[in-house]
XYZ file of C-alpha atoms in Angstrom:
625
model
C 0.003 -0.001 -0.003
C 2.799 2.370 0.882
C 4.547 1.660 -2.385
C 1.435 2.229 -4.419
C 0.690 5.366 -2.501
C 4.181 6.738 -3.151
C 3.753 6.335 -6.903
C 0.931 8.869 -6.892
C 2.697 11.425 -4.728
C 3.640 14.901 -5.983
C 6.864 14.928 -7.976
C 8.849 16.934 -5.417
C 8.319 14.174 -2.836
C 8.950 11.342 -5.277
C 12.286 13.009 -6.098
C 13.425 12.251 -2.536
C 13.250 8.519 -3.126
C 16.683 6.975 -3.867
C 15.274 4.802 -6.613
C 13.540 7.658 -8.387
C 15.813 8.923 -11.193
C 17.001 12.224 -9.765
C 19.061 10.917 -6.880
C 21.110 8.313 -8.740
C 19.782 7.146 -12.118
C 21.492 4.301 -13.910
C 23.021 5.081 -17.312
C 20.807 4.309 -20.281
C 22.604 3.310 -23.405
C 20.010 4.761 -25.780
C 21.629 6.168 -28.905
C 19.011 8.924 -29.021
C 19.873 11.709 -26.572
C 17.225 13.280 -24.331
C 15.416 16.278 -25.861
C 17.290 18.937 -23.868
C 20.696 17.503 -24.863
C 19.616 17.068 -28.486
C 18.356 20.661 -28.573
C 21.680 22.019 -27.272
C 23.734 19.966 -29.732
C 21.557 21.081 -32.665
C 21.987 24.704 -31.599
C 25.775 24.334 -31.657
C 25.867 22.459 -34.962
C 23.561 24.953 -36.686
C 25.796 27.889 -35.725
C 28.585 28.914 -38.142
C 31.734 26.949 -37.353
C 33.723 30.147 -36.913
C 31.224 31.319 -34.238
C 31.172 28.065 -32.270
C 32.127 29.839 -29.051
C 28.818 31.710 -28.904
C 26.440 28.768 -28.238
C 29.082 27.070 -26.038
C 29.789 30.028 -23.755
C 26.859 29.474 -21.389
C 27.122 25.700 -21.125
C 26.957 24.048 -17.711
C 26.048 20.554 -16.571
C 22.301 20.157 -15.890
C 21.709 16.538 -16.843
C 22.370 14.397 -13.746
C 24.492 11.347 -14.565
C 25.756 11.442 -18.133
C 25.896 9.024 -21.036
C 28.788 9.777 -23.422
C 26.913 8.208 -26.363
C 24.431 11.068 -26.199
C 27.216 13.590 -26.795
C 28.971 11.912 -29.706
C 27.400 14.195 -32.370
C 28.798 17.211 -30.493
C 32.272 15.682 -30.241
C 32.164 14.873 -33.963
C 31.372 18.525 -34.574
C 34.362 19.521 -32.428
C 36.454 17.157 -34.523
C 35.310 19.021 -37.628
C 36.314 22.320 -36.031
C 39.797 21.044 -35.140
C 40.352 19.721 -38.672
C 39.184 23.018 -40.189
C 41.025 25.493 -37.984
C 43.985 23.613 -36.459
C 45.188 20.829 -38.756
C 47.009 23.163 -41.204
C 48.447 25.712 -38.764
C 52.211 26.011 -39.113
C 52.657 27.138 -35.493
C 51.064 23.939 -34.188
C 52.632 21.624 -36.788
C 56.050 23.164 -35.943
C 56.839 23.349 -39.648
C 59.669 25.227 -41.314
C 57.219 28.092 -41.860
C 56.324 28.297 -38.182
C 55.748 32.088 -38.159
C 53.798 32.323 -41.415
C 50.180 31.635 -40.403
C 47.811 34.175 -41.917
C 44.869 33.627 -39.585
C 45.041 34.610 -35.916
C 45.112 31.817 -33.370
C 41.456 30.971 -32.375
C 42.180 31.013 -28.656
C 38.739 31.919 -27.313
C 36.895 29.317 -29.376
C 39.383 26.621 -28.388
C 39.043 27.454 -24.694
C 35.259 27.183 -24.926
C 35.415 23.860 -26.779
C 37.891 22.398 -24.287
C 35.823 23.653 -21.356
C 32.684 21.957 -22.651
C 34.585 18.751 -23.468
C 36.031 18.660 -19.956
C 32.616 19.123 -18.308
C 31.055 16.352 -20.385
C 33.947 13.926 -19.814
C 33.828 14.583 -16.065
C 30.155 13.660 -15.959
C 30.134 10.633 -18.273
C 31.680 7.426 -16.894
C 31.327 5.506 -20.206
C 33.839 7.667 -22.108
C 36.212 4.937 -23.300
C 34.898 5.379 -26.874
C 36.311 8.934 -27.015
C 38.041 9.485 -30.339
C 40.062 12.570 -31.230
C 43.339 12.331 -29.372
C 45.340 13.240 -32.477
C 44.142 16.846 -32.155
C 45.693 17.106 -28.693
C 49.179 16.712 -30.171
C 48.531 19.996 -31.942
C 46.999 21.668 -28.891
C 49.965 20.666 -26.726
C 52.276 22.449 -29.184
C 50.614 25.782 -28.396
C 52.793 28.407 -26.760
C 49.793 29.906 -24.934
C 49.776 28.608 -21.321
C 45.985 28.944 -21.068
C 45.434 26.659 -24.049
C 47.965 24.153 -22.699
C 46.268 24.078 -19.301
C 42.805 23.688 -20.833
C 43.988 20.832 -23.098
C 45.663 19.008 -20.211
C 42.645 19.450 -17.931
C 40.468 17.922 -20.644
C 42.811 14.946 -20.998
C 42.836 14.608 -17.205
C 39.038 14.359 -17.188
C 39.286 11.669 -19.902
C 41.784 9.365 -18.152
C 40.835 9.965 -14.504
C 40.652 6.766 -12.451
C 37.784 7.031 -9.979
C 37.415 4.961 -6.821
C 34.848 2.780 -8.652
C 37.595 1.582 -11.023
C 39.962 0.448 -8.263
C 38.533 -3.072 -8.231
C 39.350 -3.258 -11.944
C 35.716 -3.172 -12.982
C 36.189 0.012 -14.971
C 38.054 0.306 -18.258
C 41.201 2.420 -18.106
C 41.843 4.809 -20.986
C 45.112 5.390 -22.838
C 46.409 8.448 -24.679
C 48.274 6.599 -27.439
C 50.760 8.727 -29.380
C 50.081 11.697 -27.091
C 52.025 9.943 -24.310
C 55.423 10.996 -25.656
C 54.256 14.624 -25.692
C 53.017 14.279 -22.108
C 56.360 12.844 -21.009
C 58.247 15.781 -22.491
C 55.994 18.300 -20.718
C 55.865 16.401 -17.406
C 59.663 16.489 -17.119
C 59.430 20.203 -16.428
C 62.654 22.148 -16.070
C 64.806 19.064 -15.511
C 65.792 16.615 -12.821
C 66.340 17.108 -9.102
C 69.976 16.021 -9.489
C 70.541 18.984 -11.821
C 69.055 21.374 -9.284
C 65.920 21.663 -11.411
C 63.478 19.529 -9.429
C 59.844 20.584 -9.367
C 59.932 21.767 -5.739
C 63.070 23.873 -6.284
C 61.632 25.599 -9.364
C 58.265 26.278 -7.741
C 59.845 27.742 -4.602
C 62.426 29.748 -6.566
C 59.638 31.387 -8.534
C 57.569 32.219 -5.452
C 60.593 33.654 -3.639
C 61.232 35.838 -6.635
C 57.623 37.002 -6.483
C 58.045 37.938 -2.808
C 61.366 39.654 -3.435
C 59.729 41.834 -6.046
C 57.608 43.242 -3.207
C 60.614 43.766 -0.912
C 62.294 47.180 -0.794
C 65.631 45.797 0.429
C 66.131 42.200 -0.800
C 69.184 40.576 0.759
C 72.360 39.842 -1.202
C 72.022 36.179 -0.263
C 68.526 36.051 -1.753
C 69.836 37.783 -4.861
C 72.632 35.237 -5.202
C 70.215 32.339 -4.806
C 67.810 33.851 -7.289
C 70.585 34.448 -9.793
C 71.822 30.859 -9.510
C 68.318 29.405 -9.824
C 67.524 31.576 -12.813
C 70.840 30.747 -14.470
C 70.093 27.028 -14.324
C 66.359 27.129 -15.010
C 66.501 29.601 -17.880
C 69.169 27.719 -19.868
C 68.127 25.518 -22.778
C 70.251 22.385 -22.912
C 69.128 19.975 -25.605
C 70.946 17.039 -27.164
C 70.471 16.204 -30.849
C 71.456 12.554 -30.780
C 72.454 11.074 -34.111
C 71.647 14.239 -36.072
C 73.972 16.589 -37.859
C 73.972 19.939 -36.110
C 76.012 22.888 -34.937
C 76.728 23.784 -31.348
C 76.004 27.287 -30.119
C 77.210 28.310 -26.664
C 76.721 31.856 -25.390
C 75.925 33.074 -28.864
C 78.961 31.670 -30.686
C 78.769 28.723 -33.091
C 81.272 25.989 -33.755
C 81.233 22.743 -35.692
C 81.367 19.388 -33.983
C 81.876 15.934 -35.446
C 80.220 14.065 -32.606
C 77.089 12.061 -33.307
C 75.521 13.709 -30.256
C 75.278 17.455 -30.706
C 74.154 19.960 -28.090
C 72.014 23.108 -28.193
C 72.876 25.261 -25.211
C 71.393 28.748 -24.867
C 71.652 30.471 -21.454
C 69.640 33.321 -19.913
C 66.498 32.812 -21.962
C 64.574 34.759 -19.291
C 66.281 37.914 -20.603
C 65.088 37.374 -24.177
C 62.091 39.454 -25.294
C 61.123 37.340 -28.340
C 58.245 34.919 -28.065
C 58.695 31.147 -27.854
C 58.077 30.468 -31.551
C 60.667 33.015 -32.659
C 63.221 31.368 -30.389
C 62.272 27.928 -31.721
C 62.559 29.058 -35.331
C 66.008 30.417 -34.581
C 67.029 27.012 -33.229
C 65.494 25.138 -36.170
C 67.373 27.265 -38.675
C 70.737 27.336 -36.862
C 70.778 23.668 -35.868
C 68.802 22.043 -38.660
C 66.492 20.444 -36.074
C 64.465 17.597 -37.634
C 60.632 17.609 -37.258
C 60.550 14.649 -34.852
C 62.635 16.549 -32.254
C 60.965 19.935 -32.538
C 58.242 19.350 -29.953
C 60.766 18.286 -27.305
C 62.952 21.292 -28.112
C 59.943 23.618 -27.997
C 59.099 22.273 -24.545
C 62.653 23.026 -23.305
C 62.368 26.539 -24.787
C 58.949 27.129 -23.174
C 60.144 26.139 -19.706
C 63.412 28.085 -19.857
C 61.705 31.168 -21.268
C 58.968 30.973 -18.584
C 61.412 32.373 -16.005
C 60.937 35.781 -17.614
C 57.709 36.212 -15.613
C 56.513 34.905 -12.260
C 52.991 34.601 -13.659
C 54.102 32.551 -16.655
C 56.444 30.435 -14.512
C 53.542 29.622 -12.169
C 51.446 28.601 -15.183
C 54.179 26.209 -16.307
C 54.330 24.704 -12.806
C 50.646 23.882 -13.276
C 51.296 22.565 -16.798
C 54.069 20.294 -15.537
C 51.867 18.787 -12.805
C 48.860 18.386 -15.076
C 50.944 16.543 -17.677
C 52.161 14.113 -15.009
C 48.604 13.550 -13.742
C 47.491 12.586 -17.265
C 50.585 10.530 -18.045
C 50.456 8.436 -14.867
C 46.801 7.508 -15.505
C 47.144 6.843 -19.232
C 46.749 3.067 -19.508
C 49.252 2.619 -22.355
C 52.093 4.841 -21.071
C 54.205 2.153 -19.382
C 57.394 2.987 -21.303
C 57.017 6.726 -20.837
C 56.285 6.348 -17.142
C 59.286 4.062 -16.628
C 61.466 6.672 -18.364
C 60.029 9.434 -16.216
C 60.755 7.697 -12.901
C 64.201 6.581 -14.073
C 65.013 10.277 -14.364
C 63.052 11.406 -11.287
C 62.941 8.575 -8.695
C 62.230 11.106 -5.926
C 59.252 12.691 -7.653
C 56.673 11.484 -5.126
C 58.675 13.018 -2.308
C 58.855 16.256 -4.317
C 55.054 16.303 -4.472
C 54.751 15.693 -0.712
C 57.228 18.531 -0.088
C 55.011 20.904 -2.093
C 51.862 19.806 -0.264
C 53.313 20.223 3.245
C 55.676 23.142 2.589
C 55.499 26.277 4.739
C 56.710 28.313 1.775
C 54.145 30.654 0.152
C 53.195 28.191 -2.609
C 49.918 29.019 -4.417
C 46.878 26.922 -3.542
C 46.462 25.831 -7.170
C 49.964 24.309 -7.190
C 49.411 22.538 -3.850
C 46.090 21.170 -5.099
C 47.630 19.804 -8.297
C 50.461 18.207 -6.320
C 47.858 16.504 -4.121
C 45.914 15.362 -7.178
C 49.151 13.948 -8.594
C 49.634 11.909 -5.403
C 46.055 10.683 -5.670
C 46.564 9.751 -9.329
C 49.603 7.644 -8.409
C 47.683 5.915 -5.637
C 44.741 5.166 -7.958
C 47.012 3.768 -10.661
C 49.023 1.734 -8.147
C 45.790 0.010 -7.085
C 44.092 -0.275 -10.477
C 46.872 -1.603 -12.685
C 49.315 -4.452 -11.974
C 51.698 -3.294 -14.717
C 51.705 0.276 -13.445
C 52.158 -0.895 -9.861
C 55.390 -2.619 -10.862
C 56.705 0.590 -12.450
C 55.756 2.716 -9.469
C 57.241 0.221 -7.014
C 60.664 0.841 -8.582
C 60.400 4.558 -7.829
C 60.486 6.123 -4.406
C 56.691 6.123 -4.199
C 55.678 5.497 -0.616
C 52.330 5.875 1.070
C 53.595 4.367 4.299
C 52.151 5.384 7.650
C 54.582 8.293 8.002
C 53.562 10.004 4.780
C 49.853 9.321 5.344
C 50.049 10.915 8.791
C 51.863 13.923 7.322
C 49.076 14.367 4.787
C 46.433 13.828 7.478
C 47.938 16.675 9.512
C 47.836 18.838 6.379
C 44.150 17.926 5.942
C 43.321 18.812 9.558
C 44.870 22.265 9.138
C 43.185 22.783 5.768
C 39.749 21.848 7.171
C 40.161 24.309 10.025
C 41.212 27.040 7.579
C 37.829 26.746 5.778
C 36.201 28.426 8.771
C 38.109 31.630 8.144
C 38.612 31.496 4.364
C 36.304 30.962 1.401
C 39.170 31.021 -1.088
C 38.277 28.599 -3.914
C 41.864 27.285 -3.949
C 41.516 26.304 -0.270
C 38.298 24.437 -0.996
C 39.888 22.666 -3.976
C 42.885 21.667 -1.823
C 40.667 20.084 0.843
C 38.711 18.294 -1.901
C 41.943 16.841 -3.326
C 43.007 15.637 0.135
C 39.617 14.010 0.783
C 39.688 12.308 -2.614
C 43.136 10.948 -1.773
C 41.952 9.425 1.496
C 38.832 7.977 -0.108
C 41.094 6.319 -2.670
C 43.389 5.123 0.116
C 40.498 3.503 2.000
C 39.030 1.794 -1.059
C 42.426 0.694 -2.423
C 43.459 -0.726 0.943
C 40.282 -2.776 1.093
C 40.862 -4.188 -2.402
C 44.434 -5.231 -1.541
C 43.427 -6.816 1.759
C 45.463 -4.316 3.824
C 44.340 -3.394 7.323
C 42.986 0.149 7.665
C 43.255 2.108 10.883
C 40.665 4.830 11.292
C 41.970 6.400 14.494
C 43.314 9.456 12.669
C 40.796 9.720 9.851
C 37.502 9.573 11.803
C 38.161 12.646 14.006
C 39.510 14.510 10.948
C 36.436 13.853 8.776
C 33.724 14.409 11.404
C 34.082 18.220 11.772
C 33.126 18.673 8.108
C 29.620 17.398 8.922
C 28.976 20.724 10.676
C 30.043 22.836 7.694
C 26.843 24.289 6.200
C 28.237 26.682 3.595
C 26.737 25.574 0.220
C 30.205 25.881 -1.357
C 31.386 23.128 1.026
C 28.626 20.672 0.102
C 30.840 18.444 -2.061
C 33.438 18.370 0.736
C 30.826 17.118 3.187
C 29.818 14.452 0.674
C 33.411 13.237 0.288
C 33.922 13.211 4.072
C 30.736 11.172 4.651
C 31.597 8.828 1.772
C 35.051 8.257 3.262
C 33.517 7.603 6.703
C 31.056 5.124 5.217
C 33.782 3.209 3.390
C 36.005 3.335 6.469
C 33.279 1.844 8.657
C 32.650 -0.868 6.073
C 36.319 -1.869 5.923
C 37.655 -1.122 9.435
C 36.246 -2.808 12.540
C 37.740 -0.130 14.810
C 36.162 2.814 12.968
C 32.546 2.142 14.064
C 33.039 2.239 17.853
C 35.356 5.229 17.491
C 32.735 7.137 15.459
C 30.088 6.317 18.059
C 32.327 7.484 20.925
C 32.992 10.769 19.128
C 29.265 11.488 18.658
C 29.360 10.624 14.974
C 25.910 8.988 14.866
C 24.324 12.157 16.219
C 26.262 14.316 13.757
C 25.203 12.124 10.828
C 21.579 12.200 11.998
C 21.550 15.972 12.431
C 23.081 16.463 9.012
C 20.536 14.139 7.438
C 17.687 16.133 8.952
C 19.226 19.374 7.711
C 19.610 18.073 4.164
C 16.041 16.736 3.957
C 14.642 20.099 4.975
C 16.924 21.876 2.510
C 15.582 19.671 -0.304
C 11.998 20.401 0.682
C 12.818 24.094 0.577
C 14.643 23.877 -2.755
C 11.803 21.968 -4.428
C 9.321 24.695 -3.617
C 7.386 23.797 -0.467
C 5.065 26.506 0.832
C 2.777 26.642 3.831
C -0.074 24.527 2.539
C 0.282 23.363 -1.057
C 2.812 20.587 -1.611
C 2.362 20.311 -5.366
C 4.968 22.043 -7.556
C 6.011 21.798 -11.156
C 8.356 19.194 -12.586
C 11.138 21.650 -13.356
C 14.359 21.419 -11.353
C 16.029 24.376 -13.035
C 16.045 26.523 -9.884
C 19.017 25.589 -7.716
C 19.373 22.425 -9.798
C 23.043 21.844 -9.045
C 22.559 22.247 -5.323
C 19.481 20.056 -5.344
C 21.299 17.164 -7.010
C 24.254 17.577 -4.654
C 22.037 17.474 -1.586
C 20.204 14.364 -2.818
C 23.528 12.655 -3.389
C 24.596 13.639 0.126
C 21.336 12.275 1.602
C 21.983 8.921 -0.029
C 25.471 8.558 1.432
C 24.277 9.820 4.832
C 21.684 7.063 4.903
C 24.332 4.459 4.100
C 26.680 5.881 6.736
C 23.984 5.752 9.393
C 23.346 2.148 8.442
C 27.026 1.322 8.817
C 27.407 3.242 12.078
C 24.476 1.523 13.852
C 24.881 -1.964 12.415
C 25.241 -4.840 14.895
C 26.736 -8.000 13.312
C 24.802 -10.304 15.630
C 21.441 -9.053 14.347
C 21.139 -10.673 10.923
C 17.739 -9.059 10.250
C 18.681 -5.641 11.592
C 17.691 -2.551 9.688
C 17.625 1.171 10.290
C 14.408 3.163 10.285
C 14.562 6.893 9.630
C 11.311 8.821 9.936
C 10.733 12.377 8.727
C 7.507 14.324 8.775
C 7.819 16.118 5.450
C 4.629 18.124 5.194
C 0.885 18.259 5.131
C -1.839 18.486 2.542
C -5.519 18.715 3.297
C -6.264 16.341 6.194
C -3.172 14.163 5.853
C 0.333 14.281 7.229
C 3.066 12.898 5.003
C 6.023 10.952 6.400
C 9.176 9.892 4.636
C 10.497 6.602 5.975
C 13.905 5.217 4.968
C 14.735 1.596 5.662
C 18.471 0.912 5.604
C 19.031 -2.824 5.477
C 22.286 -4.572 6.439
C 21.499 -8.005 5.045
C 23.598 -7.823 1.889
C 25.685 -4.731 2.343
C 24.090 -1.404 3.117
C 20.963 -1.047 1.000
C 18.446 1.773 1.240
C 14.752 1.815 0.495
C 12.596 4.892 1.008
C 8.833 4.781 1.398
C 6.246 7.506 1.669
C 2.987 7.165 3.544
C 0.234 9.371 4.901
C -1.901 9.366 8.042
C -4.713 11.610 9.283
C -3.311 14.960 10.357
C -1.769 14.907 13.833
C -2.465 17.524 16.435
C 1.165 17.778 17.527
C 4.147 17.540 15.182
C 6.041 14.368 16.032
C 9.785 14.399 16.465
C 11.771 12.997 13.589
C 14.019 10.168 14.641
C 16.413 7.416 13.684
C 15.661 3.914 15.015
C 17.724 0.776 14.971
C 15.329 -2.119 14.867
C 15.219 -5.877 14.311
C 12.347 -8.219 13.683
C 11.983 -8.577 17.484
C 12.659 -5.213 19.004
C 12.824 -1.459 18.540
C 15.766 0.297 20.156
C 15.739 3.780 21.593
C 15.734 6.421 18.854
C 18.386 8.997 18.163
C 16.269 12.112 17.954
C 16.902 14.533 15.116
C 15.500 17.606 16.788
C-alpha cells in the first residue's frame, strides 16, 4: 500500500526517493539523446563553425548522470572544427614556416570547446569510446599557457581513475601517441639532481615574487635567485644522431660528434616569443621535425622564467601533464622513463603539499591530485604498480600521517577563508583518503581509522553551500572506512558521529524540501528542477550517502535481520500528514529503500528520529531535533 501510494505522490516528494531517477539514475545506453541535450547539440551544430564559441559560452552541466553516447554528435562537430582550424596551422605543426600563419590563433573558441569537453567527460563514466586524441598533439604544441592548461585538464578528465575503477571493474583509458608529448611536458625544467626539481623551481619562482615586493632584498637572496635563474632559464638539448652545430653563449662551432648539443643560457632575458626562439634554433641547428616538440618544450620552460605569472602557469602545466601521463593506460614505457630520471618525484610532491613556503593553492592542489593519481594507478593496474614500485613512491604510515595533519589544518582554515583554492585543496586531500580507504580494502590491507575519523567528522557541521561536495566526500570516506575497518565504528560512536550524521541528514532533507518549492499549505509544484538544480542534485547525493553511513554506524553484526528506520515528517496536505521513511538494510551490504505514507493529520508535530530495529525489538531512537 505504501509503495502504491508513493507512486501517486507529488513529484517533489517522489524526487526524494533513492530509486527515483534524480538521486542516482542508472546510465541508459540509448543512442538517441534526451530532448534537452539534443536541442543544445543542434543549436551548436547549426551555428557557423567560426562562431562556435557563442552557443558554447553558457554551457553548464544540468543533466544528472551522463551518457557519453548522447554527446557523440557534439564531439564529432568539435572534430570538424579542429580539422578546419587547427590541422594546417604552421605554429602547431612546428613546420619550417612556423611564423607564417595568416589567420590569428582561435584562442577563445578553443578554450570554450575544451571547457565543454572537460565538463562532459567529467560527468560521463562511459567515455572509453572517445576518439580525437590526435588533435591534442597539436593543442599541446601551443605556446599559450591557457590553451595548454585547458587541453591538459580535458585529458585529465578523460583518463581519470575514480574509486569505482579500483577493483578493476572500470576500463582504463590510454592516450596513445600523445604519451610521448606528455612525457616531455611532465619532465618540467629538468631533474632534481641537476638542481631543477619541481619543488626547487616552484619555490624559486615564489621567492622571486616575494622579493619583487621587498624594498631591500638581501644579497644572499639575490645570489640564490641568480643561480636558480641561471640554471632554469638555460636551454640544454641534445640532438642525438643528427647533424647539427653547437652554439654556446651566442657563438657557433662545428662538432663531429654524433651527439650534438644546443645550449642557450639566460632565456629569461630574451624578449622574443617562444616560436621566434624555436625558429632560430630550427634554422641554426637544422632540427628535424621529430625533435621539434621536445625542443619547444625546453624553450617554453626556460623562457617561462621571464615572468613569475608565466612560470607559475608552467608549474601547473608540468603537474597536469604528469597527472594525465600516470593515469594513461598505455604509457608504461614513458612512465618508466620518467621515474628513471626522477625517482624522488613522489617526495617532491609531498614537499610541495606540506611546505611552509608561500606556494599558491592551485599548485598545492595539483600536487595533491598527482599523489592521488599515483595511488589510484598503483591500485588499479598491476603493470603500473610494478613501475611505481621501482620509484620512491611510498604511502607508508609516516607520509599518510603527514598528509592527514595537512588535511586537519586545511579543514580548520575553511572556517576563516572561502578562497576557492583552499576548497579545492581540501577536496583533493579528501579524494586521496577515499582512494586510500578503497584501495586498501581491495588489496586486503588493514585500515586504521583512528586518525581519519576525528579529521572527517568536523566537516559534517560545515553548512556553507560551497562546502557541500566536501561534506559528501567526508561522509563517503567515513562510510567506506566503517565498512572496511572494525575499529572505525566504535570510534565514530564514541565521538558522537551517529548524532552528527543524524543531524546532518535532517538538515539536508529540509533543505531539499525548501529547494523543491514547499510553501505553507500546497505541496504540489512543477516538474522543473532548473532553480538551484546543481545544489538540489548535490544534496540528494549527500542524503543517499548519509543514509548508508547511518546504516554502517548503527549496524550490529549479531542481528542478521537488523535494519535502520529513519522517519521524517515532510509536510501536510488537506487532512493528511506525509512521512518519509527510509529503511536501511544490512542483510547484503548497506541497501536503502525509502517509502512514503500518509496518516490523518496529527495535532502535535512528532519528532523525527532514527531507530535501529530488528524483527523482534525497537531500540531507543536517536532524535533529530
